PDB file of C-alpha atoms and ligand atoms in Angstrom:
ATOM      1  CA  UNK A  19      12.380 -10.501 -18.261  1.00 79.00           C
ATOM      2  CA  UNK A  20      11.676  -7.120 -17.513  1.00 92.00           C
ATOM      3  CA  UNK A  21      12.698  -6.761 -13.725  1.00 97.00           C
ATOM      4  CA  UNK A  22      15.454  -9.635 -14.151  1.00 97.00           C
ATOM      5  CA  UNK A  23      18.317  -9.250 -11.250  1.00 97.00           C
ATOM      6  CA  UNK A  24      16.467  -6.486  -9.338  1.00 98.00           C
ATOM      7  CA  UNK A  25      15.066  -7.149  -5.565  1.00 98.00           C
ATOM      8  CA  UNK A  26      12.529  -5.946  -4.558  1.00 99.00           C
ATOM      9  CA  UNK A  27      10.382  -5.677  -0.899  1.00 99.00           C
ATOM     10  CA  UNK A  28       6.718  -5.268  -0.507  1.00 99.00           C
ATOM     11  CA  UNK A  29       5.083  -4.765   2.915  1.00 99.00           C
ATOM     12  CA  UNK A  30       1.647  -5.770   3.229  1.00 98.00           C
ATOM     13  CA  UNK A  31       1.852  -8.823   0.585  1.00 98.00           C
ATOM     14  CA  UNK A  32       0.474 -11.766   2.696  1.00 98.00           C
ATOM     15  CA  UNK A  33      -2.825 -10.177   1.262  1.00 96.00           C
ATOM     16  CA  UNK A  34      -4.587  -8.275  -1.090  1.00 96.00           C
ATOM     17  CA  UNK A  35      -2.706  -5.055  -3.097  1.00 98.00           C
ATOM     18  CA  UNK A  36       0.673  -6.360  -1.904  1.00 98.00           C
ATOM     19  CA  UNK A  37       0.253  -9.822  -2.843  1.00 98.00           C
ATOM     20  CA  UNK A  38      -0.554  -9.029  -6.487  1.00 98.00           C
ATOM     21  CA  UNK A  39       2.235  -6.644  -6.626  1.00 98.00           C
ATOM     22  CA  UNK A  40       4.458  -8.928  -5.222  1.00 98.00           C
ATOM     23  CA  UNK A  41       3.698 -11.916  -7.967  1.00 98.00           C
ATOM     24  CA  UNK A  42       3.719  -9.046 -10.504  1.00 98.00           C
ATOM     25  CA  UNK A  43       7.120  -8.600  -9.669  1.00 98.00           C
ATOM     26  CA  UNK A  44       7.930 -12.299  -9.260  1.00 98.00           C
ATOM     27  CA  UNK A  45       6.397 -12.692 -12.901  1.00 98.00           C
ATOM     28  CA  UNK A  46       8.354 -10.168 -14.412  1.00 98.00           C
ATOM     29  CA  UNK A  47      11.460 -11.601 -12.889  1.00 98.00           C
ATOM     30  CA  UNK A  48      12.270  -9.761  -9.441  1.00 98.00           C
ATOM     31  CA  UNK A  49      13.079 -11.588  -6.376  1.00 98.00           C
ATOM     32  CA  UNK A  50      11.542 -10.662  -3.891  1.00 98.00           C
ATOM     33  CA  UNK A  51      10.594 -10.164   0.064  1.00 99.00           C
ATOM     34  CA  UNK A  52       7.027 -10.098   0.999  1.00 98.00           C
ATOM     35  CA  UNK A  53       6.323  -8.939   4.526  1.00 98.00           C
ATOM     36  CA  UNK A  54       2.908  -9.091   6.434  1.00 98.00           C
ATOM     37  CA  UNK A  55       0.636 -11.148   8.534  1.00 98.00           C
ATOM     38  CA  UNK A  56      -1.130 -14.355   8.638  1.00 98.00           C
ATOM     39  CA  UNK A  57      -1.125 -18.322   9.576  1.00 98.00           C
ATOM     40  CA  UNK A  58       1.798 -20.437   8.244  1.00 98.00           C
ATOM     41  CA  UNK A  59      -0.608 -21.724   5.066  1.00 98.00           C
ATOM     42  CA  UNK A  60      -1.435 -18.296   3.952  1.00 98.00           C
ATOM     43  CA  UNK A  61       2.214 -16.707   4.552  1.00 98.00           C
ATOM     44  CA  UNK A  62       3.197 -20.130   2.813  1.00 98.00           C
ATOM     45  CA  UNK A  63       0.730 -19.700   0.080  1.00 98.00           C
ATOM     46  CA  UNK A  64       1.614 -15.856  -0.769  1.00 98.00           C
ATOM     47  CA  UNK A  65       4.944 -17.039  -1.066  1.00 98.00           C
ATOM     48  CA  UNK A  66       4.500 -19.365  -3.902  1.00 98.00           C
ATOM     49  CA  UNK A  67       2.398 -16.901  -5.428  1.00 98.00           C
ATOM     50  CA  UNK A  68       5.129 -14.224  -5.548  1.00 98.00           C
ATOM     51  CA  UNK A  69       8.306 -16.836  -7.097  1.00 98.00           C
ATOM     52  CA  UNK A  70       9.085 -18.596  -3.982  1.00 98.00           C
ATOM     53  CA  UNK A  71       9.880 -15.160  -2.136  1.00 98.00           C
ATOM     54  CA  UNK A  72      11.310 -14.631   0.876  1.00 98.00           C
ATOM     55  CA  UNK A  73       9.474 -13.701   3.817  1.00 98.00           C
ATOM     56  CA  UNK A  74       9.757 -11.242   6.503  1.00 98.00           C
ATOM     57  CA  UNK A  75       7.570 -11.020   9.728  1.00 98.00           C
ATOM     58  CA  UNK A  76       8.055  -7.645  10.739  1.00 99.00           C
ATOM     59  CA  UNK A  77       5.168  -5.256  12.506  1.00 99.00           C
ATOM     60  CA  UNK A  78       5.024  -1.937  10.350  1.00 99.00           C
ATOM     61  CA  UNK A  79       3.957  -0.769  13.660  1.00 98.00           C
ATOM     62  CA  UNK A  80       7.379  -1.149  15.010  1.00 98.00           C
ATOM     63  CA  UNK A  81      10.642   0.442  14.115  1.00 98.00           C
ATOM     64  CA  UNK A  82      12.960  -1.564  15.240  1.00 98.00           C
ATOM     65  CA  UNK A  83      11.353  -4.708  13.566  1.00 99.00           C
ATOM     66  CA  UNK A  84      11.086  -2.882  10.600  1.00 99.00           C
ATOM     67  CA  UNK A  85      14.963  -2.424  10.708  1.00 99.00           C
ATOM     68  CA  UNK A  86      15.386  -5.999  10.952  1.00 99.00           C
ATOM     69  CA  UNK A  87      13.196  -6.492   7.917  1.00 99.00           C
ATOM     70  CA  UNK A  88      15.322  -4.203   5.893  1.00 98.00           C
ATOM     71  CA  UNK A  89      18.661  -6.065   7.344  1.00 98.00           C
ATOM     72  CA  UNK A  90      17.612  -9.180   6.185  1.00 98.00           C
ATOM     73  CA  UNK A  91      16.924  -7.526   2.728  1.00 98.00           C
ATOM     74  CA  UNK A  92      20.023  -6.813   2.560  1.00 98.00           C
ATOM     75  CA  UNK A  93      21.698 -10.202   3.666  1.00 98.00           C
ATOM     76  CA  UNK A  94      19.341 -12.339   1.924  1.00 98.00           C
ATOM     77  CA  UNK A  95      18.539 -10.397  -1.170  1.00 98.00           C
ATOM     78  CA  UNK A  96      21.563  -8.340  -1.533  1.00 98.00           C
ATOM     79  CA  UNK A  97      19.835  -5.013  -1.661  1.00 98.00           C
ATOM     80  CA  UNK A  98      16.442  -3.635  -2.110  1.00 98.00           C
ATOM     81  CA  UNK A  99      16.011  -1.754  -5.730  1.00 98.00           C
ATOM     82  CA  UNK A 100      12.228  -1.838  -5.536  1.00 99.00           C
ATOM     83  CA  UNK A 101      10.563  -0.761  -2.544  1.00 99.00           C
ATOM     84  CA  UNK A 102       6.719  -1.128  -2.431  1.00 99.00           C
ATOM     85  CA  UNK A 103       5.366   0.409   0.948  1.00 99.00           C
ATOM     86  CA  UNK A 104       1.953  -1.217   0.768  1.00 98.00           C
ATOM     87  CA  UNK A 105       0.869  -2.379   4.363  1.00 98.00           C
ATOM     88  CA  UNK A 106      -2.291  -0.738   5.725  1.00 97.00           C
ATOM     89  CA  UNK A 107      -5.006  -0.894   8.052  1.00 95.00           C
ATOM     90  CA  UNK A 108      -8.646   0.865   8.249  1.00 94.00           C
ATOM     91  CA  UNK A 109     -10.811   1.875  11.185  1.00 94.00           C
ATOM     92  CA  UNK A 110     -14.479   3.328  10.735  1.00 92.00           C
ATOM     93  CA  UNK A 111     -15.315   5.460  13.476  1.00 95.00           C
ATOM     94  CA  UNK A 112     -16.865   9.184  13.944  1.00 97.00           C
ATOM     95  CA  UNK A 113     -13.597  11.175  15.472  1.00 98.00           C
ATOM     96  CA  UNK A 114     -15.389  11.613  18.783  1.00 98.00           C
ATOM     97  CA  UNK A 115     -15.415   7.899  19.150  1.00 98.00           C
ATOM     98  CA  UNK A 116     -12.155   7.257  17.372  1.00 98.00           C
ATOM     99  CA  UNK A 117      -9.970   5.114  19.277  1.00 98.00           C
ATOM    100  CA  UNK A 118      -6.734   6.484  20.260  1.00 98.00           C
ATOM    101  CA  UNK A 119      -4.630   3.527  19.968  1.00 98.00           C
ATOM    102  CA  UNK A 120      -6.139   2.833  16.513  1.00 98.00           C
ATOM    103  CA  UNK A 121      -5.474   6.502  15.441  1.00 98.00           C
ATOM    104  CA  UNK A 122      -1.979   5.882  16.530  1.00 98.00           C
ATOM    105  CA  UNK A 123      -1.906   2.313  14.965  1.00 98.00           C
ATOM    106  CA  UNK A 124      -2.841   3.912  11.460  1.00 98.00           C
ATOM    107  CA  UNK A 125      -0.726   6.348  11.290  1.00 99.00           C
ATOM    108  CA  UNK A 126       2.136   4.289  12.503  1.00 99.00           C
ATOM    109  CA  UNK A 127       1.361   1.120   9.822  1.00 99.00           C
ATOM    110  CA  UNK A 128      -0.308   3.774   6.747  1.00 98.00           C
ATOM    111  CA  UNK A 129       2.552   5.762   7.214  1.00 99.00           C
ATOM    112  CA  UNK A 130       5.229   6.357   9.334  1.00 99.00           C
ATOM    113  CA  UNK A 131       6.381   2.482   8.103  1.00 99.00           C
ATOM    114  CA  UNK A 132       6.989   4.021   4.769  1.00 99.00           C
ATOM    115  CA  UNK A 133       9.618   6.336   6.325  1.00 99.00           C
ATOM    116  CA  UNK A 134      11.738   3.731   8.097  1.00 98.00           C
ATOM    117  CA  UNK A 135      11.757   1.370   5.123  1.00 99.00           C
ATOM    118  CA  UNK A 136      12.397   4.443   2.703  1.00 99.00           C
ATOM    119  CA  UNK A 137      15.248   6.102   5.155  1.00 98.00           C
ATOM    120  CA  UNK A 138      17.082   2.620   5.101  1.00 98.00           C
ATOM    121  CA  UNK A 139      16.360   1.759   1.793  1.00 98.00           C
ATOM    122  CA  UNK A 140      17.547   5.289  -0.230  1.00 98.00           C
ATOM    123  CA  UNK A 141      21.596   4.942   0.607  1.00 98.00           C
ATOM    124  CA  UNK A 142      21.916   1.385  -1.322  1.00 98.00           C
ATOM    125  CA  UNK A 143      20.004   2.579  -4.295  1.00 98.00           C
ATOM    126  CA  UNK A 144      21.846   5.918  -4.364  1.00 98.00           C
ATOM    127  CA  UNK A 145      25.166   4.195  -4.749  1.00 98.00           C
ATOM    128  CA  UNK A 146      23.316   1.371  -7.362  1.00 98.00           C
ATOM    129  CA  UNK A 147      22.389   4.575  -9.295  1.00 98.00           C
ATOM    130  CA  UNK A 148      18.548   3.007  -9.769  1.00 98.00           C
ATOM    131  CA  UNK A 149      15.868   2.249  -7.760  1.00 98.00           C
ATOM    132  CA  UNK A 150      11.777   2.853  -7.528  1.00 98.00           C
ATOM    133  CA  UNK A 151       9.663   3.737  -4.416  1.00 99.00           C
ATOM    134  CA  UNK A 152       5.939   2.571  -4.800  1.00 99.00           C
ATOM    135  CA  UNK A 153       3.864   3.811  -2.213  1.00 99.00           C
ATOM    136  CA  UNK A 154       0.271   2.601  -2.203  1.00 98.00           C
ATOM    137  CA  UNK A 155      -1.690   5.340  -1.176  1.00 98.00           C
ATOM    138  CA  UNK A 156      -5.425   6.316  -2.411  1.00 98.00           C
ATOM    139  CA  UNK A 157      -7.916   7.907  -3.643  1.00 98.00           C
ATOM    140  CA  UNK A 158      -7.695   8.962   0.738  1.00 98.00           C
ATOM    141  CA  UNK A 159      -4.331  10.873   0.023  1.00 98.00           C
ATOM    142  CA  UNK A 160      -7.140  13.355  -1.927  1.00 98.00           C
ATOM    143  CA  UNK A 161     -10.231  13.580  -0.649  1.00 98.00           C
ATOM    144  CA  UNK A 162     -12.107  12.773   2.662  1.00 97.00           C
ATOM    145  CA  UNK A 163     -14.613  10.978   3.715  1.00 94.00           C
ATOM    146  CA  UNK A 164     -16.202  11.302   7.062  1.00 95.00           C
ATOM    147  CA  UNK A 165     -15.604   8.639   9.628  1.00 95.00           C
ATOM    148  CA  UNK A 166     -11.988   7.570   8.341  1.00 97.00           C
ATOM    149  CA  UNK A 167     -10.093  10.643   9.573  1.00 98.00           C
ATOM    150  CA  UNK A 168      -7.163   8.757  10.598  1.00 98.00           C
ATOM    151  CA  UNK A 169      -6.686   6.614   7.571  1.00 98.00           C
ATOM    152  CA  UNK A 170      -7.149   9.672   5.342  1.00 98.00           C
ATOM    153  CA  UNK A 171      -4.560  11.745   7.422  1.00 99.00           C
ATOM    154  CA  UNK A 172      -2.433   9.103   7.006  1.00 99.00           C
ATOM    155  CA  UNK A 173      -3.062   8.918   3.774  1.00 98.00           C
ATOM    156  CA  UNK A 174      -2.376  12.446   2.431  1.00 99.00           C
ATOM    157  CA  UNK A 175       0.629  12.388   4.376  1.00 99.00           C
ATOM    158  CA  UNK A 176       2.207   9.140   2.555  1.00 98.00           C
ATOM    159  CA  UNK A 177       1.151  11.378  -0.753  1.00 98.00           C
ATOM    160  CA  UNK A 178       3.359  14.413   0.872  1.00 98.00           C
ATOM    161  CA  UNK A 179       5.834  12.244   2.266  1.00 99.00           C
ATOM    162  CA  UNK A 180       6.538  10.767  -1.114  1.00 99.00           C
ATOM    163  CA  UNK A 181       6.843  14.045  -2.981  1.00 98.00           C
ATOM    164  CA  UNK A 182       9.558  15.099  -0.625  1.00 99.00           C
ATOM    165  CA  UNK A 183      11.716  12.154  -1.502  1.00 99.00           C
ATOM    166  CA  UNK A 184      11.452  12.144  -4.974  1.00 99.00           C
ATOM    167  CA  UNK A 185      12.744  15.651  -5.037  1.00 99.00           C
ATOM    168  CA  UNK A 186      15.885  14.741  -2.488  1.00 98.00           C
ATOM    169  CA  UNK A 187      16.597  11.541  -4.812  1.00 98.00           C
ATOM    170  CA  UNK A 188      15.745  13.188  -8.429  1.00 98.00           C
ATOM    171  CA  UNK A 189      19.086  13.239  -9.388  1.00 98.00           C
ATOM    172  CA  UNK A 190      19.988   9.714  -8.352  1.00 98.00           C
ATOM    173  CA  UNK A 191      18.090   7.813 -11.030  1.00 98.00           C
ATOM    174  CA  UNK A 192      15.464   6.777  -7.653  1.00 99.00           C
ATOM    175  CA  UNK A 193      11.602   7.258  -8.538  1.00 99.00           C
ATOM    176  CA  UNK A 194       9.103   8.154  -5.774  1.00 99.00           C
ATOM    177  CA  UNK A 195       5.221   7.257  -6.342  1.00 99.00           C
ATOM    178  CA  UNK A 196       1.834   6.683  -5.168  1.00 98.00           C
ATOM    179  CA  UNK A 197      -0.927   4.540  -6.745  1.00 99.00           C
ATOM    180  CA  UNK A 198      -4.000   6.152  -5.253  1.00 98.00           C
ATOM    181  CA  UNK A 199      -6.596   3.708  -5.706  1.00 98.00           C
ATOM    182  CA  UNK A 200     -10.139   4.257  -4.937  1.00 96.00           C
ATOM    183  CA  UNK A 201     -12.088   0.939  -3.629  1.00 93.00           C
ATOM    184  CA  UNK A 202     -10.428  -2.141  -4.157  1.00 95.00           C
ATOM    185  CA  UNK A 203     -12.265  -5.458  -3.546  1.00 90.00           C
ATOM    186  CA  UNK A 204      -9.634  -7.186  -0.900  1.00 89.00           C
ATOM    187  CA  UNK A 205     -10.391  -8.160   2.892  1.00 84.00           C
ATOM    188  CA  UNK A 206      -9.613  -4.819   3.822  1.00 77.00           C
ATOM    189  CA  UNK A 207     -12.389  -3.508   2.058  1.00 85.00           C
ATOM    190  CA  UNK A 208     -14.573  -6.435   3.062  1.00 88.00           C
ATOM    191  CA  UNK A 209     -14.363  -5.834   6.991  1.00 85.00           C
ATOM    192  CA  UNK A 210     -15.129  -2.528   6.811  1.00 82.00           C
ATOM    193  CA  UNK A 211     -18.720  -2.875   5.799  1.00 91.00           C
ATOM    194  CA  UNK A 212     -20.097  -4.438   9.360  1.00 93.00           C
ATOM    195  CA  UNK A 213     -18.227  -1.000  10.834  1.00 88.00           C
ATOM    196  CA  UNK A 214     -19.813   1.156   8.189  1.00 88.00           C
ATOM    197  CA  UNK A 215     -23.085  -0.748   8.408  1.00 93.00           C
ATOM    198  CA  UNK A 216     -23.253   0.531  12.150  1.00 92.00           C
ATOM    199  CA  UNK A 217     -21.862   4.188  11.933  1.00 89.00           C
ATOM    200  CA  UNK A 218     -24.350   4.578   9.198  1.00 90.00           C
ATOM    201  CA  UNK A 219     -27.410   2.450  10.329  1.00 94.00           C
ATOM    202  CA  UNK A 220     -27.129   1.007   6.388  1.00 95.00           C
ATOM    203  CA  UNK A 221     -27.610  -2.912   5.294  1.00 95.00           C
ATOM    204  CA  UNK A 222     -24.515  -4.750   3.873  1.00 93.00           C
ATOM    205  CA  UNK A 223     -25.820  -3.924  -0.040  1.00 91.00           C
ATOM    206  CA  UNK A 224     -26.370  -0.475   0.649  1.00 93.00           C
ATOM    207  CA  UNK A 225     -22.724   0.402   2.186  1.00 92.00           C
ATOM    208  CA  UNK A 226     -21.641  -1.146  -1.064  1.00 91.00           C
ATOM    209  CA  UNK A 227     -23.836   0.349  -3.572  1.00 90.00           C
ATOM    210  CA  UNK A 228     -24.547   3.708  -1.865  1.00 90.00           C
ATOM    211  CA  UNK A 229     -21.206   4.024   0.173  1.00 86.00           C
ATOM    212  CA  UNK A 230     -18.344   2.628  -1.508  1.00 87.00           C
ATOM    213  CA  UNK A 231     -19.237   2.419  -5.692  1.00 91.00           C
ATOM    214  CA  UNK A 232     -21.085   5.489  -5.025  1.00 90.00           C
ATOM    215  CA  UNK A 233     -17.987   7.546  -4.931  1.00 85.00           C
ATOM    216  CA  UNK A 234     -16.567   5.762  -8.099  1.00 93.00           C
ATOM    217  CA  UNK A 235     -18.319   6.967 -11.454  1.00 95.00           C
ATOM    218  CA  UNK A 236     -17.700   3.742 -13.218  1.00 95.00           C
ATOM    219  CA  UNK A 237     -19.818   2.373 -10.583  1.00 92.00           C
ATOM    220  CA  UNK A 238     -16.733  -0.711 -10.485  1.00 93.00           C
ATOM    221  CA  UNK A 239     -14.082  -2.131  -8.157  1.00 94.00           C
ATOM    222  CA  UNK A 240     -10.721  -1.539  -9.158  1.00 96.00           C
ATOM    223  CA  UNK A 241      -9.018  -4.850  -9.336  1.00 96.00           C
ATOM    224  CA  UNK A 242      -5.863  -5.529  -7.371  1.00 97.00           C
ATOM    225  CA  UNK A 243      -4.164  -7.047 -10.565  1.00 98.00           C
ATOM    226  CA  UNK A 244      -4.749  -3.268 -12.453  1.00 98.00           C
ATOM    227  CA  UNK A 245      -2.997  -2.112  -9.345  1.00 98.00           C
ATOM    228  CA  UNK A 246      -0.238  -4.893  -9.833  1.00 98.00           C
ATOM    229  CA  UNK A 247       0.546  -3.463 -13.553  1.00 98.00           C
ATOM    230  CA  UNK A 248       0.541   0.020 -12.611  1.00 98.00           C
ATOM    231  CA  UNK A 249       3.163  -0.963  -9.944  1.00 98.00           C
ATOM    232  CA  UNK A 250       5.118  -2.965 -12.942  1.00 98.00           C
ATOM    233  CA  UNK A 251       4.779  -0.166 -15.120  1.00 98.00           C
ATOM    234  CA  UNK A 252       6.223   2.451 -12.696  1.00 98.00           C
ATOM    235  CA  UNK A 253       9.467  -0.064 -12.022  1.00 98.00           C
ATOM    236  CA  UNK A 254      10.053  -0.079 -16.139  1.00 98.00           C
ATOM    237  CA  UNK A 255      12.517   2.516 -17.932  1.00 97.00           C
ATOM    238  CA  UNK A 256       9.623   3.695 -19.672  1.00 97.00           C
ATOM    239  CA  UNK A 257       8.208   5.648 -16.245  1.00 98.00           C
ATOM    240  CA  UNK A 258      11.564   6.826 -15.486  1.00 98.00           C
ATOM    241  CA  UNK A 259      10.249  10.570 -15.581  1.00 98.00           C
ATOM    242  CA  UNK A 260       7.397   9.970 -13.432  1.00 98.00           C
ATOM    243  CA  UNK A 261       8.350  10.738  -9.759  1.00 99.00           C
ATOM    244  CA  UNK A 262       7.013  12.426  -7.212  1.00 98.00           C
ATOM    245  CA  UNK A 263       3.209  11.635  -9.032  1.00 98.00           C
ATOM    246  CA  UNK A 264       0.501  10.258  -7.367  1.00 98.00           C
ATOM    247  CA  UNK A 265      -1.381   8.395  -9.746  1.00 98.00           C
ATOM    248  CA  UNK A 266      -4.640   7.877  -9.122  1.00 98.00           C
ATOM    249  CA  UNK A 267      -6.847   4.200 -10.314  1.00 98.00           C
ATOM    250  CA  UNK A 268     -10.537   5.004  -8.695  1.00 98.00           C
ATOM    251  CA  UNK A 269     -13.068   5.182 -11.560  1.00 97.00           C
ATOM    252  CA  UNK A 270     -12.772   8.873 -11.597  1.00 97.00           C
ATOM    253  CA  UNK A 271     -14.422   9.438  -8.076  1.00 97.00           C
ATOM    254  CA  UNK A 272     -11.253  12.487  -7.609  1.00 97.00           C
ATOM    255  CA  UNK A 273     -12.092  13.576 -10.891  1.00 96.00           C
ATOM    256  CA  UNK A 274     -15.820  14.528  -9.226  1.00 90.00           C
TER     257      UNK A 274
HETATM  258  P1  LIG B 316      -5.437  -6.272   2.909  1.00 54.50           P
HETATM  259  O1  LIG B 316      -6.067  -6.234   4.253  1.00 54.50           O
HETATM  260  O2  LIG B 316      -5.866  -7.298   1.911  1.00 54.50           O
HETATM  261  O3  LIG B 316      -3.860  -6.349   3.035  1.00 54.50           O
HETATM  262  C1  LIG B 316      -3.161  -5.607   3.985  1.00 54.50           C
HETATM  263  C2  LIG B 316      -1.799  -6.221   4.165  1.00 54.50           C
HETATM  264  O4  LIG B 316      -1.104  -5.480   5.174  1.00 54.50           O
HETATM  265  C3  LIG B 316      -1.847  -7.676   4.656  1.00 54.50           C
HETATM  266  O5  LIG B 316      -0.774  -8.393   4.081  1.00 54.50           O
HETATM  267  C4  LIG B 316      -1.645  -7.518   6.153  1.00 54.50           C
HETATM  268  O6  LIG B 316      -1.113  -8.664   6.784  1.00 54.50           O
HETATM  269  C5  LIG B 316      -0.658  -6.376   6.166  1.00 54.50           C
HETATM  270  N1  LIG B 316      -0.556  -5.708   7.464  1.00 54.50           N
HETATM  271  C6  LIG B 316      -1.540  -5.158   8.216  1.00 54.50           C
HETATM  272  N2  LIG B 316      -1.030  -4.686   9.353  1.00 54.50           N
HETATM  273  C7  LIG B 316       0.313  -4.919   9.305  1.00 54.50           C
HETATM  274  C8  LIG B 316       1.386  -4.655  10.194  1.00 54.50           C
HETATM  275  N3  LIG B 316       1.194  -4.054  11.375  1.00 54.50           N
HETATM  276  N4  LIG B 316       2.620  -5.057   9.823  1.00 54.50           N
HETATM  277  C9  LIG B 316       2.824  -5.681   8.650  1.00 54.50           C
HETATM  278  N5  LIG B 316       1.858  -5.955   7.777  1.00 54.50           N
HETATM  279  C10 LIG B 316       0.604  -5.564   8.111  1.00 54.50           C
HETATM  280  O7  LIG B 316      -5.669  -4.803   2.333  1.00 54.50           O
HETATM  281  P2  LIG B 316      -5.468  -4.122   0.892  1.00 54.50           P
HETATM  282  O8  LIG B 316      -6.784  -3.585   0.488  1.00 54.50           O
HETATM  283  O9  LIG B 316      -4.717  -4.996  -0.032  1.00 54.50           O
HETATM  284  O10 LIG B 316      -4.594  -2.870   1.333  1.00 54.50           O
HETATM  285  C11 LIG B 316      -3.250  -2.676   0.954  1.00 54.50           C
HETATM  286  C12 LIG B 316      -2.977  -1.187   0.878  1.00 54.50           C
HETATM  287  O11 LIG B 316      -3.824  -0.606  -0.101  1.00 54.50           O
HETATM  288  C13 LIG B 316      -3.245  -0.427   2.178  1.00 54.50           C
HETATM  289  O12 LIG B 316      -2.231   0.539   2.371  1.00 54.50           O
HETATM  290  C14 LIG B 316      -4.567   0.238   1.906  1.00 54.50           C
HETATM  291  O13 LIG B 316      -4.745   1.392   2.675  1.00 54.50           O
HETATM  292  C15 LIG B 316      -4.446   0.533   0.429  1.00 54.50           C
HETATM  293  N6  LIG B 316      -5.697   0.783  -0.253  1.00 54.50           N
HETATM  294  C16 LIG B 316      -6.657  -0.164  -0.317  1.00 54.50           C
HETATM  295  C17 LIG B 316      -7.826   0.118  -0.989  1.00 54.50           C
HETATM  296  C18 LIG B 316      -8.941  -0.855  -1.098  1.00 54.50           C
HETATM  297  O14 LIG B 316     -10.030  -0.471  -1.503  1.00 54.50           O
HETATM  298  N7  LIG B 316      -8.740  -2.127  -0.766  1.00 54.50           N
HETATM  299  C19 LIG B 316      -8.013   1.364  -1.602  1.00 54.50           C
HETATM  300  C20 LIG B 316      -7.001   2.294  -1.529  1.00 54.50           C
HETATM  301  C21 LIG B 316      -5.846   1.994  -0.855  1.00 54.50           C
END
């Protein structure tokens, strides 16, 4: 299989994106780490969807837990070769209004996770000559839209972030990517609509018709398995000159 023997660690992968990243990987043979929240049956369940992986509880809000995560990477896995920096959170709120703790939360979990798992991660794939960095990022890291201003600073600052390490590790057969994806039906799409319902004074079918597939052309959801096989494709030898890219899977809404 094509990811036999390599590890691999995906934050965010009780759920959605990370989840079908995670099995992805499980599927094609990587063992792997998922990371993220939820009750023991769901944590339980992800697990078994992604090969019996191991599981790690750590906040992306929190540095020193995610430090622990990557130490137990290391004892229980034996290194990390594939490092998907997935977890993520949304808030929907005009700036004036916009939370301070939850700016703060976003930027810590969107992206400022991705930099303690990456700094931690880059020395053992340097010396194993190989390694990929999948960052999921979206069709936010590009364009704006108004009420998200956190999430979309955060998120063209995981899409900068990523382009600086794939030009320190070029050299050191390590890859450095985004998947941008525009909407993605998963929960965290889902419990956005009740917040985007009431900043916009819209009904539950017209945030989703006139909101959210109204910036996609195809007028479609991207699925999280597409997003899974994208992830796949960008651990195989065959995307071993893609780095630094941000690759975007949103119907062509950045295209507009
Ligand atoms: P989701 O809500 O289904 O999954 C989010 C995952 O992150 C869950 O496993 C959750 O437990 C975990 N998580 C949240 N806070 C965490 C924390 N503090 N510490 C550890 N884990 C935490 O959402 P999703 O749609 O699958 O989102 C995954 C990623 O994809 C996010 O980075 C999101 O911004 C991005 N994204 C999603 C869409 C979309 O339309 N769904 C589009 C573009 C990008």
């Amino acid at each position: 299989m094509m990811m036999q023997g390599k590890r691999a660690v995906v934050t965010g992968a009780t759920s959605g994106i990370g989840l079908a990243i995670a099995k992805a990987l499980a599927d094609a043979g990587a063992r792997v780490m998922i990371n993220g929240f939820g009750d023991a049956a769901q944590i339980a369940a992800a697990r078994g969807e992604a090969g019996d992986a191991l599981y790690h509880g750590a906040d992306m809000s929190k540095p020193a837990e995610i430090a622990a995560m990557m130490a137990a990477a290391q004892d229980q896995l034996g290194g990390v070769d594939i490092l998907v920096n997935n977890a993520g959170i949304q808030f929907v709120s005009p700036v004036e209004d916009f939370p301070a703790e939850k700016w703060d939360a976003i930027l810590a979990i969107n992206l400022s996770s991705a930099f303690h798992t990456t700094r931690l991660a880059v020395p053992g794939m340097k010396t194993a000559g190989w390694g990929r960095i999948i960052n999921t990022a979206s069709a936010h890291s590009l364009v704006a839209s108004p009420f998200k201003s956190a999430y979309v600073a955060a998120k063209h600052g995981i899409a900068g972030f990523t382009k600086a390490v794939a030009l320190e590790v070029a050299t050191d057969g390590i890859t450095a990517n985004c998947i941008s994806p525009g909407y993605v039906w998963t929960p965290l799409v889902e419990k956005q609509i009740p917040d985007t319902m009431a900043a916009r004074g819209l009904s539950r079918e017209q945030v989703i018709e006139d909101v959210l597939l109204k910036a996609q052309p195809t007028r479609q959801f991207v699925t999280v398995e597409q997003v899974a096989a994208t992830a796949l494709f960008l651990c195989s030898d065959a995307a071993s000159q893609i780095t630094g890219a941000n690759i975007s899977m949103d119907g062509g809404w950045t295209a507009a």
